[in-house]
Amino acid sequence: MAHAPTSSNPLPLASGGSLRGTVRVPGDKSISHRALLFGAIAEGETVIEGLLPAEDPLSTAACLRAMGVEVSEIAAGKPVRVQGVGLDGFLEPNAVLDCGNSGTTMRLMLGLLAGKAGRHFVLTGDQSLRGRPMRRVAGPLAQMGAQIQGRQGGNYAPLAVAGQRLVGATVHTPVASAQVKSALLLAALTADGPTTVIEPAQSRDHSERMLRAFGADLSVGGPGGTEVVVRPGAQLRGQSVVVPGDISSAAFWLVAGAITPGADLTVENVGLNPSRTGILEVLEQMGARIEILASRDVAGEPVGDLRVTHGPLKAFEIGGDLIPRLVDEIPVLAVAACCAEGVSRIRDAEELRVKETDRLAVMARQLGAMGAAIEEFEGGMTITGGKALQGAVLDSETDHRVAMSLAVAATVATGDSQLHRPEAAAVSYPGFWDDLARLRA
Ligand code: S3P
């Protein structure tokens, strides 16, 4: 949904210049949410290093505090301590739980709260989140006995959860979504009997890795890791978690480096979990010059430093099972496509219509304002590259990934741009504008 820009002044985005230097992107958003949530339901203390100090994880922390979980202050460079209350320890909150802009907070929380028998919870969020579908979680959870009510037949927040004793089940998820899968895995931890979650294609597997590290009895099988089995009964124990940098944030620099003449950027400490590295495969398909400088394993997740330099790019085609592995990078890949020779095609990306905004429509509209040749269709878009982007008055339409993708586009445009609502970037990358200014200097 497009919202009218606020009256605040737009951010000037100068075109031209290059990008050089080293950048360390903030902690992975998906892993940060999970570290807070799993720490809360474990026994004992969890210490998190590198947690993303941005609005979305702050929403998760605020909800946990409202249910009696002690979470220390969240600030850049400071380890975060979570005092676990155990699998059944959440107190009934005496106010509505506000998930802000964060779909991960709301959906994972639904799975966690559904099995808290005898307790009542109400969840809401900002205007964007209140318009995002929740039946995809509430429906499968109902197969385990969950009772979740909401607007329009339970699809939209505010949502009320009447905690129940849940039963284990075999559940097929309607979409390849890590948020849906994770909600079911969390509900399964306290169900009577084992639960099997079967996805149509594998989504990111951070929950599986981290739940196992916390001591859950969980196994992954099926074609391509699409079936996850949880057996309840295991106690989770507080852990020391090290959060790698977010590849979804690194993606802005990877594309910026690949499309900006003269660019030479190194992005340090990037999480390279294979369920997230689709962007690297596409950039490789495009002929981008990207090197993995040092790869290592940090607390159960692969991590590396990436160097990108400018060079000519070819068009790409993406669809099918690759989409869940780069779902958040499609807005910035649309920018890359504008700068590539030939016609790029993005298919099977209907999920983008139910993100923080309808990202297919918003990117087509905003890049269209810069003169891009984009044809939008239900499940994706066709982008004819090689035509210079022009500076324009742009709007993030409140979406963090749109804000940062448009900043990348503005760098290579002929003529300066202005961006309304740039502050949206703080949802996942509060230091983005500072990093951009530094790398351009
Ligand atoms: C996330 C999963 C993805 C992704 C989102 C974070 C997660 O959403 O787009 O930014 O942390 O599980 P879906 O599960 O809806 O695909």
CSV table of C-alpha atoms and ligand atoms in Angstrom, one decimal, residues 29-30 34 104 107 136 176-179 204 327-328 351 355 401, ligand 1:
chain,number,residue,atom,x,y,z
A,29,LYS,CA,18.0,-9.6,11.5
A,30,SER,CA,16.6,-13.1,11.4
A,34,ARG,CA,15.7,-15.9,17.1
A,104,THR,CA,9.1,-11.9,12.1
A,107,ARG,CA,4.6,-14.6,13.4
A,136,ARG,CA,-0.7,-18.4,6.9
A,176,ALA,CA,8.0,-21.4,1.7
A,177,SER,CA,8.3,-19.0,4.6
A,178,ALA,CA,10.7,-19.3,7.5
A,179,GLN,CA,8.4,-17.2,9.6
A,204,ARG,CA,16.0,-20.1,5.6
A,327,VAL,CA,13.5,-13.0,-1.2
A,328,ASP,CA,14.6,-9.9,0.6
A,351,GLU,CA,5.5,-13.2,-1.8
A,355,LYS,CA,6.2,-7.8,2.6
A,401,ARG,CA,14.6,-2.3,1.9
B,1,S3P,C1,12.3,-13.9,7.8
B,1,S3P,C2,11.8,-14.6,6.7
B,1,S3P,C3,11.4,-14.0,5.5
B,1,S3P,C4,12.0,-12.7,5.2
B,1,S3P,C5,12.0,-11.8,6.5
B,1,S3P,C6,12.6,-12.5,7.6
B,1,S3P,C7,12.6,-14.6,9.0
B,1,S3P,O1,10.0,-13.8,5.4
B,1,S3P,O2,11.4,-12.0,4.2
B,1,S3P,O3,12.6,-10.6,6.2
B,1,S3P,O4,13.4,-14.1,9.8
B,1,S3P,O5,12.2,-15.7,9.2
B,1,S3P,P1,9.0,-15.0,5.1
B,1,S3P,O6,9.1,-16.1,6.1
B,1,S3P,O7,7.6,-14.4,5.0
B,1,S3P,O8,9.4,-15.5,3.7
